[in-house]
Amino acid sequence: MIECVTVGDMIPTNSFFYIDDETKHGFLIDAGAEGDRLAAHAKERGWTIERLLLTHCHFDHIGGVNDFLRHISCPVCAAEDSPRYYSDPRWNLSLWGGGAVTLSDVKTFADRAVITLAANPAMTLEVRYTPGHTTDSCIFYAARDRAAFVGDTIFCASVGRTDFPGGDTRALWDSIAREVFTLPPDTILYSGHTEETTVGAEMARYRR
């Protein structure tokens, strides 16, 4: 089961619950704001969140993490280059957003790491690093469900901005070609800020 909850007001951001229907265990991907609301949502449905996974550490994707953890304790995981973002309000843009946001005790995962649900080892997510929007950007690919949680790497009909600290336009397009467009064409892309799309639809859009 994949369920989207859009949080925040200044910059609405999609948070995704990726839940195993049988065990009701799963992952939360990005918690950009309203951590209390996200935790209440999970508790109301009887879900156990084993890990909170971050596609990257801009404030609009991490702003609700600390509030979420006050209600539901779980490891928080991000890419290896994430400390420069989650520990520095200038890099994560939270000063621009009106307040300083920082995280601590974030575990890191390597490129191509496989994250396995403890309650059901058949449910996995493959980490694919996608630097470009930020140096710590990554996507999570769920082969079993033909889905990829792509953060701000690529959207429906657009791609991530590269004019923020650590942004690199060439690196972004290299990442999309290498890590997104090599997925099966029917893979559904769940992004941080737009409606869902597919690999095939975005390949057709950009490869004319």
PDB file of C-alpha atoms in Angstrom:
ATOM      1  CA  MET A   1       0.000   0.000   0.000  1.00  0.00           C
ATOM      2  CA  ILE A   2       1.239   3.466  -0.899  1.00  0.00           C
ATOM      3  CA  GLU A   3      -0.522   6.409   0.681  1.00  0.00           C
ATOM      4  CA  CYS A   4       0.352  10.057   0.095  1.00  0.00           C
ATOM      5  CA  VAL A   5      -0.191  12.741   2.726  1.00  0.00           C
ATOM      6  CA  THR A   6       0.554  16.286   1.573  1.00  0.00           C
ATOM      7  CA  VAL A   7       1.931  18.484   4.343  1.00  0.00           C
ATOM      8  CA  GLY A   8       3.003  22.084   4.757  1.00  0.00           C
ATOM      9  CA  ASP A   9       1.555  25.353   3.548  1.00  0.00           C
ATOM     10  CA  MET A  10       4.271  27.575   2.087  1.00  0.00           C
ATOM     11  CA  ILE A  11       5.624  24.636   0.088  1.00  0.00           C
ATOM     12  CA  PRO A  12       3.200  21.693   0.049  1.00  0.00           C
ATOM     13  CA  THR A  13       5.243  18.487   0.104  1.00  0.00           C
ATOM     14  CA  ASN A  14       4.196  14.893  -0.440  1.00  0.00           C
ATOM     15  CA  SER A  15       5.000  12.448   2.348  1.00  0.00           C
ATOM     16  CA  PHE A  16       4.521   8.779   1.480  1.00  0.00           C
ATOM     17  CA  PHE A  17       3.641   5.813   3.648  1.00  0.00           C
ATOM     18  CA  TYR A  18       4.814   2.573   2.053  1.00  0.00           C
ATOM     19  CA  ILE A  19       3.022  -0.095   4.091  1.00  0.00           C
ATOM     20  CA  ASP A  20       2.878  -3.890   3.896  1.00  0.00           C
ATOM     21  CA  ASP A  21      -0.821  -4.797   3.777  1.00  0.00           C
ATOM     22  CA  GLU A  22      -0.358  -8.060   5.662  1.00  0.00           C
ATOM     23  CA  THR A  23       1.775  -6.962   8.622  1.00  0.00           C
ATOM     24  CA  LYS A  24       0.856  -3.241   8.671  1.00  0.00           C
ATOM     25  CA  HIS A  25       4.544  -2.463   9.020  1.00  0.00           C
ATOM     26  CA  GLY A  26       6.279  -0.090   6.654  1.00  0.00           C
ATOM     27  CA  PHE A  27       8.231   3.061   5.971  1.00  0.00           C
ATOM     28  CA  LEU A  28       7.533   6.782   5.951  1.00  0.00           C
ATOM     29  CA  ILE A  29       9.316   8.579   3.125  1.00  0.00           C
ATOM     30  CA  ASP A  30       9.964  12.271   3.841  1.00  0.00           C
ATOM     31  CA  ALA A  31       8.334  14.260   6.633  1.00  0.00           C
ATOM     32  CA  GLY A  32       8.437  17.813   5.388  1.00  0.00           C
ATOM     33  CA  ALA A  33       6.110  19.364   7.971  1.00  0.00           C
ATOM     34  CA  GLU A  34       3.254  18.502  10.327  1.00  0.00           C
ATOM     35  CA  GLY A  35       5.047  15.606  11.985  1.00  0.00           C
ATOM     36  CA  ASP A  36       2.325  15.389  14.630  1.00  0.00           C
ATOM     37  CA  ARG A  37      -0.281  14.891  11.913  1.00  0.00           C
ATOM     38  CA  LEU A  38       1.796  12.237  10.132  1.00  0.00           C
ATOM     39  CA  ALA A  39       2.270  10.308  13.368  1.00  0.00           C
ATOM     40  CA  ALA A  40      -1.433  10.510  14.172  1.00  0.00           C
ATOM     41  CA  HIS A  41      -2.242   9.265  10.668  1.00  0.00           C
ATOM     42  CA  ALA A  42      -0.045   6.208  11.158  1.00  0.00           C
ATOM     43  CA  LYS A  43      -1.403   5.461  14.625  1.00  0.00           C
ATOM     44  CA  GLU A  44      -5.024   5.776  13.530  1.00  0.00           C
ATOM     45  CA  ARG A  45      -4.425   3.109  10.907  1.00  0.00           C
ATOM     46  CA  GLY A  46      -2.497   0.815  13.205  1.00  0.00           C
ATOM     47  CA  TRP A  47       0.715   1.057  11.193  1.00  0.00           C
ATOM     48  CA  THR A  48       4.161   0.367  12.618  1.00  0.00           C
ATOM     49  CA  ILE A  49       6.776   2.602  10.995  1.00  0.00           C
ATOM     50  CA  GLU A  50      10.095   0.797  10.967  1.00  0.00           C
ATOM     51  CA  ARG A  51      12.134   3.608   9.390  1.00  0.00           C
ATOM     52  CA  LEU A  52      11.742   7.201   8.265  1.00  0.00           C
ATOM     53  CA  LEU A  53      13.584   7.557   4.955  1.00  0.00           C
ATOM     54  CA  LEU A  54      14.667  10.883   3.471  1.00  0.00           C
ATOM     55  CA  THR A  55      15.030  11.503  -0.256  1.00  0.00           C
ATOM     56  CA  HIS A  56      17.149  14.569   0.585  1.00  0.00           C
ATOM     57  CA  CYS A  57      17.479  17.002   3.442  1.00  0.00           C
ATOM     58  CA  HIS A  58      15.969  20.295   2.330  1.00  0.00           C
ATOM     59  CA  PHE A  59      13.767  21.789   5.045  1.00  0.00           C
ATOM     60  CA  ASP A  60      10.539  21.049   3.184  1.00  0.00           C
ATOM     61  CA  HIS A  61      11.371  17.332   3.378  1.00  0.00           C
ATOM     62  CA  ILE A  62      12.732  17.176   6.948  1.00  0.00           C
ATOM     63  CA  GLY A  63      10.790  19.881   8.781  1.00  0.00           C
ATOM     64  CA  GLY A  64       8.370  17.422  10.389  1.00  0.00           C
ATOM     65  CA  VAL A  65      10.901  14.766  11.385  1.00  0.00           C
ATOM     66  CA  ASN A  66      11.506  15.848  14.978  1.00  0.00           C
ATOM     67  CA  ASP A  67       7.785  16.222  15.731  1.00  0.00           C
ATOM     68  CA  PHE A  68       7.094  12.816  14.187  1.00  0.00           C
ATOM     69  CA  LEU A  69       9.757  11.193  16.379  1.00  0.00           C
ATOM     70  CA  ARG A  70       8.176  12.613  19.528  1.00  0.00           C
ATOM     71  CA  HIS A  71       5.255  10.267  18.872  1.00  0.00           C
ATOM     72  CA  ILE A  72       6.783   7.371  16.945  1.00  0.00           C
ATOM     73  CA  SER A  73      10.354   6.326  17.614  1.00  0.00           C
ATOM     74  CA  CYS A  74      12.191   4.898  14.615  1.00  0.00           C
ATOM     75  CA  PRO A  75      15.542   5.280  12.847  1.00  0.00           C
ATOM     76  CA  VAL A  76      15.901   8.175  10.421  1.00  0.00           C
ATOM     77  CA  CYS A  77      17.975   7.374   7.341  1.00  0.00           C
ATOM     78  CA  ALA A  78      19.454   9.473   4.531  1.00  0.00           C
ATOM     79  CA  ALA A  79      22.287   9.432   1.997  1.00  0.00           C
ATOM     80  CA  GLU A  80      25.931   9.634   3.006  1.00  0.00           C
ATOM     81  CA  ASP A  81      26.286  13.316   2.065  1.00  0.00           C
ATOM     82  CA  SER A  82      23.240  14.348   4.085  1.00  0.00           C
ATOM     83  CA  PRO A  83      25.027  15.788   7.179  1.00  0.00           C
ATOM     84  CA  ARG A  84      25.967  18.995   5.363  1.00  0.00           C
ATOM     85  CA  TYR A  85      22.251  19.583   4.779  1.00  0.00           C
ATOM     86  CA  TYR A  86      20.469  18.367   7.899  1.00  0.00           C
ATOM     87  CA  SER A  87      22.981  20.034  10.232  1.00  0.00           C
ATOM     88  CA  ASP A  88      23.159  23.419   8.471  1.00  0.00           C
ATOM     89  CA  PRO A  89      20.080  25.656   8.073  1.00  0.00           C
ATOM     90  CA  ARG A  90      21.807  27.491   5.232  1.00  0.00           C
ATOM     91  CA  TRP A  91      22.261  24.337   3.194  1.00  0.00           C
ATOM     92  CA  ASN A  92      18.806  22.934   3.978  1.00  0.00           C
ATOM     93  CA  LEU A  93      17.234  26.345   3.229  1.00  0.00           C
ATOM     94  CA  SER A  94      15.290  26.502   6.480  1.00  0.00           C
ATOM     95  CA  LEU A  95      16.589  30.014   7.187  1.00  0.00           C
ATOM     96  CA  TRP A  96      14.920  31.058   3.940  1.00  0.00           C
ATOM     97  CA  GLY A  97      11.790  29.278   5.163  1.00  0.00           C
ATOM     98  CA  GLY A  98      11.607  31.359   8.320  1.00  0.00           C
ATOM     99  CA  GLY A  99      13.296  29.211  10.971  1.00  0.00           C
ATOM    100  CA  ALA A 100      16.299  27.008  11.591  1.00  0.00           C
ATOM    101  CA  VAL A 101      15.695  23.263  11.133  1.00  0.00           C
ATOM    102  CA  THR A 102      18.346  20.711  12.045  1.00  0.00           C
ATOM    103  CA  LEU A 103      18.365  16.976  12.691  1.00  0.00           C
ATOM    104  CA  SER A 104      20.585  14.679  14.713  1.00  0.00           C
ATOM    105  CA  ASP A 105      21.148  10.930  14.943  1.00  0.00           C
ATOM    106  CA  VAL A 106      20.541  10.302  11.251  1.00  0.00           C
ATOM    107  CA  LYS A 107      21.817   6.990   9.926  1.00  0.00           C
ATOM    108  CA  THR A 108      23.246   6.870   6.417  1.00  0.00           C
ATOM    109  CA  PHE A 109      22.943   4.296   3.669  1.00  0.00           C
ATOM    110  CA  ALA A 110      25.202   3.684   0.693  1.00  0.00           C
ATOM    111  CA  ASP A 111      24.264   3.834  -2.960  1.00  0.00           C
ATOM    112  CA  ARG A 112      22.518   0.592  -3.992  1.00  0.00           C
ATOM    113  CA  ALA A 113      21.825  -0.362  -0.378  1.00  0.00           C
ATOM    114  CA  VAL A 114      18.736  -2.523  -0.005  1.00  0.00           C
ATOM    115  CA  ILE A 115      16.403  -1.567   2.825  1.00  0.00           C
ATOM    116  CA  THR A 116      14.375  -4.545   4.002  1.00  0.00           C
ATOM    117  CA  LEU A 117      11.197  -4.464   6.048  1.00  0.00           C
ATOM    118  CA  ALA A 118      11.873  -6.510   9.191  1.00  0.00           C
ATOM    119  CA  ALA A 119       8.262  -7.700   9.398  1.00  0.00           C
ATOM    120  CA  ASN A 120       8.285  -8.936   5.789  1.00  0.00           C
ATOM    121  CA  PRO A 121      11.690  -9.421   4.114  1.00  0.00           C
ATOM    122  CA  ALA A 122       9.979  -9.675   0.726  1.00  0.00           C
ATOM    123  CA  MET A 123       9.276  -5.943   0.900  1.00  0.00           C
ATOM    124  CA  THR A 124      12.408  -4.002   0.011  1.00  0.00           C
ATOM    125  CA  LEU A 125      13.540  -0.632  -1.259  1.00  0.00           C
ATOM    126  CA  GLU A 126      16.701  -0.133  -3.295  1.00  0.00           C
ATOM    127  CA  VAL A 127      18.564   3.118  -2.679  1.00  0.00           C
ATOM    128  CA  ARG A 128      19.754   4.875  -5.825  1.00  0.00           C
ATOM    129  CA  TYR A 129      21.826   8.012  -5.412  1.00  0.00           C
ATOM    130  CA  THR A 130      20.693  10.862  -7.691  1.00  0.00           C
ATOM    131  CA  PRO A 131      22.838  13.948  -7.017  1.00  0.00           C
ATOM    132  CA  GLY A 132      21.895  17.093  -8.892  1.00  0.00           C
ATOM    133  CA  HIS A 133      19.060  18.801  -7.019  1.00  0.00           C
ATOM    134  CA  THR A 134      21.246  18.365  -3.935  1.00  0.00           C
ATOM    135  CA  THR A 135      24.396  16.345  -3.364  1.00  0.00           C
ATOM    136  CA  ASP A 136      22.479  14.051  -0.991  1.00  0.00           C
ATOM    137  CA  SER A 137      19.496  13.305  -3.243  1.00  0.00           C
ATOM    138  CA  CYS A 138      18.425   9.714  -3.722  1.00  0.00           C
ATOM    139  CA  ILE A 139      15.427   7.707  -4.822  1.00  0.00           C
ATOM    140  CA  PHE A 140      13.913   4.551  -3.355  1.00  0.00           C
ATOM    141  CA  TYR A 141      12.899   1.855  -5.832  1.00  0.00           C
ATOM    142  CA  ALA A 142      10.283  -0.741  -4.859  1.00  0.00           C
ATOM    143  CA  ALA A 143      10.615  -3.414  -7.558  1.00  0.00           C
ATOM    144  CA  ARG A 144       7.818  -5.522  -6.071  1.00  0.00           C
ATOM    145  CA  ASP A 145       5.295  -2.732  -6.567  1.00  0.00           C
ATOM    146  CA  ARG A 146       6.839  -1.105  -9.655  1.00  0.00           C
ATOM    147  CA  ALA A 147       7.170   2.174  -7.762  1.00  0.00           C
ATOM    148  CA  ALA A 148       9.914   4.703  -7.104  1.00  0.00           C
ATOM    149  CA  PHE A 149       9.889   7.489  -4.538  1.00  0.00           C
ATOM    150  CA  VAL A 150      11.907  10.164  -6.294  1.00  0.00           C
ATOM    151  CA  GLY A 151      11.806  13.228  -4.036  1.00  0.00           C
ATOM    152  CA  ASP A 152      12.781  16.311  -6.017  1.00  0.00           C
ATOM    153  CA  THR A 153      14.923  14.548  -8.605  1.00  0.00           C
ATOM    154  CA  ILE A 154      12.124  14.420 -11.171  1.00  0.00           C
ATOM    155  CA  PHE A 155       8.475  15.450 -11.219  1.00  0.00           C
ATOM    156  CA  CYS A 156       5.537  15.079 -13.541  1.00  0.00           C
ATOM    157  CA  ALA A 157       6.601  17.265 -16.488  1.00  0.00           C
ATOM    158  CA  SER A 158       9.589  18.868 -14.749  1.00  0.00           C
ATOM    159  CA  VAL A 159      12.789  18.153 -12.853  1.00  0.00           C
ATOM    160  CA  GLY A 160      14.405  19.404  -9.677  1.00  0.00           C
ATOM    161  CA  ARG A 161      15.903  22.865  -9.333  1.00  0.00           C
ATOM    162  CA  THR A 162      19.677  23.146  -9.342  1.00  0.00           C
ATOM    163  CA  ASP A 163      20.147  26.745  -8.174  1.00  0.00           C
ATOM    164  CA  PHE A 164      20.406  25.885  -4.468  1.00  0.00           C
ATOM    165  CA  PRO A 165      23.607  24.977  -2.563  1.00  0.00           C
ATOM    166  CA  GLY A 166      25.063  21.777  -3.983  1.00  0.00           C
ATOM    167  CA  GLY A 167      22.897  21.881  -7.102  1.00  0.00           C
ATOM    168  CA  ASP A 168      24.376  20.779 -10.426  1.00  0.00           C
ATOM    169  CA  THR A 169      22.337  20.668 -13.636  1.00  0.00           C
ATOM    170  CA  ARG A 170      24.621  18.260 -15.494  1.00  0.00           C
ATOM    171  CA  ALA A 171      24.735  15.912 -12.497  1.00  0.00           C
ATOM    172  CA  LEU A 172      20.938  15.993 -12.239  1.00  0.00           C
ATOM    173  CA  TRP A 173      20.381  14.944 -15.855  1.00  0.00           C
ATOM    174  CA  ASP A 174      23.083  12.279 -15.544  1.00  0.00           C
ATOM    175  CA  SER A 175      21.291  10.962 -12.446  1.00  0.00           C
ATOM    176  CA  ILE A 176      17.919  10.893 -14.177  1.00  0.00           C
ATOM    177  CA  ALA A 177      19.335   9.059 -17.193  1.00  0.00           C
ATOM    178  CA  ARG A 178      21.257   6.559 -15.063  1.00  0.00           C
ATOM    179  CA  GLU A 179      18.926   5.920 -12.130  1.00  0.00           C
ATOM    180  CA  VAL A 180      15.384   6.804 -13.260  1.00  0.00           C
ATOM    181  CA  PHE A 181      15.211   6.126 -16.994  1.00  0.00           C
ATOM    182  CA  THR A 182      16.780   2.676 -16.537  1.00  0.00           C
ATOM    183  CA  LEU A 183      13.809   1.540 -14.438  1.00  0.00           C
ATOM    184  CA  PRO A 184      10.968  -0.375 -16.146  1.00  0.00           C
ATOM    185  CA  PRO A 185       8.828   2.062 -18.195  1.00  0.00           C
ATOM    186  CA  ASP A 186       5.670   1.258 -16.219  1.00  0.00           C
ATOM    187  CA  THR A 187       7.316   2.192 -12.904  1.00  0.00           C
ATOM    188  CA  ILE A 188       5.193   4.803 -11.120  1.00  0.00           C
ATOM    189  CA  LEU A 189       7.165   7.832  -9.944  1.00  0.00           C
ATOM    190  CA  TYR A 190       6.027   9.378  -6.668  1.00  0.00           C
ATOM    191  CA  SER A 191       7.599  12.818  -6.345  1.00  0.00           C
ATOM    192  CA  GLY A 192       7.856  15.376  -3.605  1.00  0.00           C
ATOM    193  CA  HIS A 193       5.638  18.030  -5.124  1.00  0.00           C
ATOM    194  CA  THR A 194       3.531  16.872  -8.075  1.00  0.00           C
ATOM    195  CA  GLU A 195       1.068  14.165  -9.023  1.00  0.00           C
ATOM    196  CA  GLU A 196       2.416  10.752  -9.926  1.00  0.00           C
ATOM    197  CA  THR A 197       3.759   9.923 -13.364  1.00  0.00           C
ATOM    198  CA  THR A 198       5.632   7.009 -14.947  1.00  0.00           C
ATOM    199  CA  VAL A 199       9.136   6.398 -16.207  1.00  0.00           C
ATOM    200  CA  GLY A 200       7.784   5.846 -19.705  1.00  0.00           C
ATOM    201  CA  ALA A 201       5.835   9.099 -19.727  1.00  0.00           C
ATOM    202  CA  GLU A 202       8.831  11.150 -18.629  1.00  0.00           C
ATOM    203  CA  MET A 203      11.202   9.409 -21.029  1.00  0.00           C
ATOM    204  CA  ALA A 204       8.851  10.228 -23.889  1.00  0.00           C
ATOM    205  CA  ARG A 205       8.682  13.840 -22.732  1.00  0.00           C
ATOM    206  CA  TYR A 206      12.440  14.371 -22.689  1.00  0.00           C
ATOM    207  CA  ARG A 207      13.693  11.973 -25.373  1.00  0.00           C
ATOM    208  CA  ARG A 208      12.066  13.455 -28.449  1.00  0.00           C
TER     209      ARG A 208
END
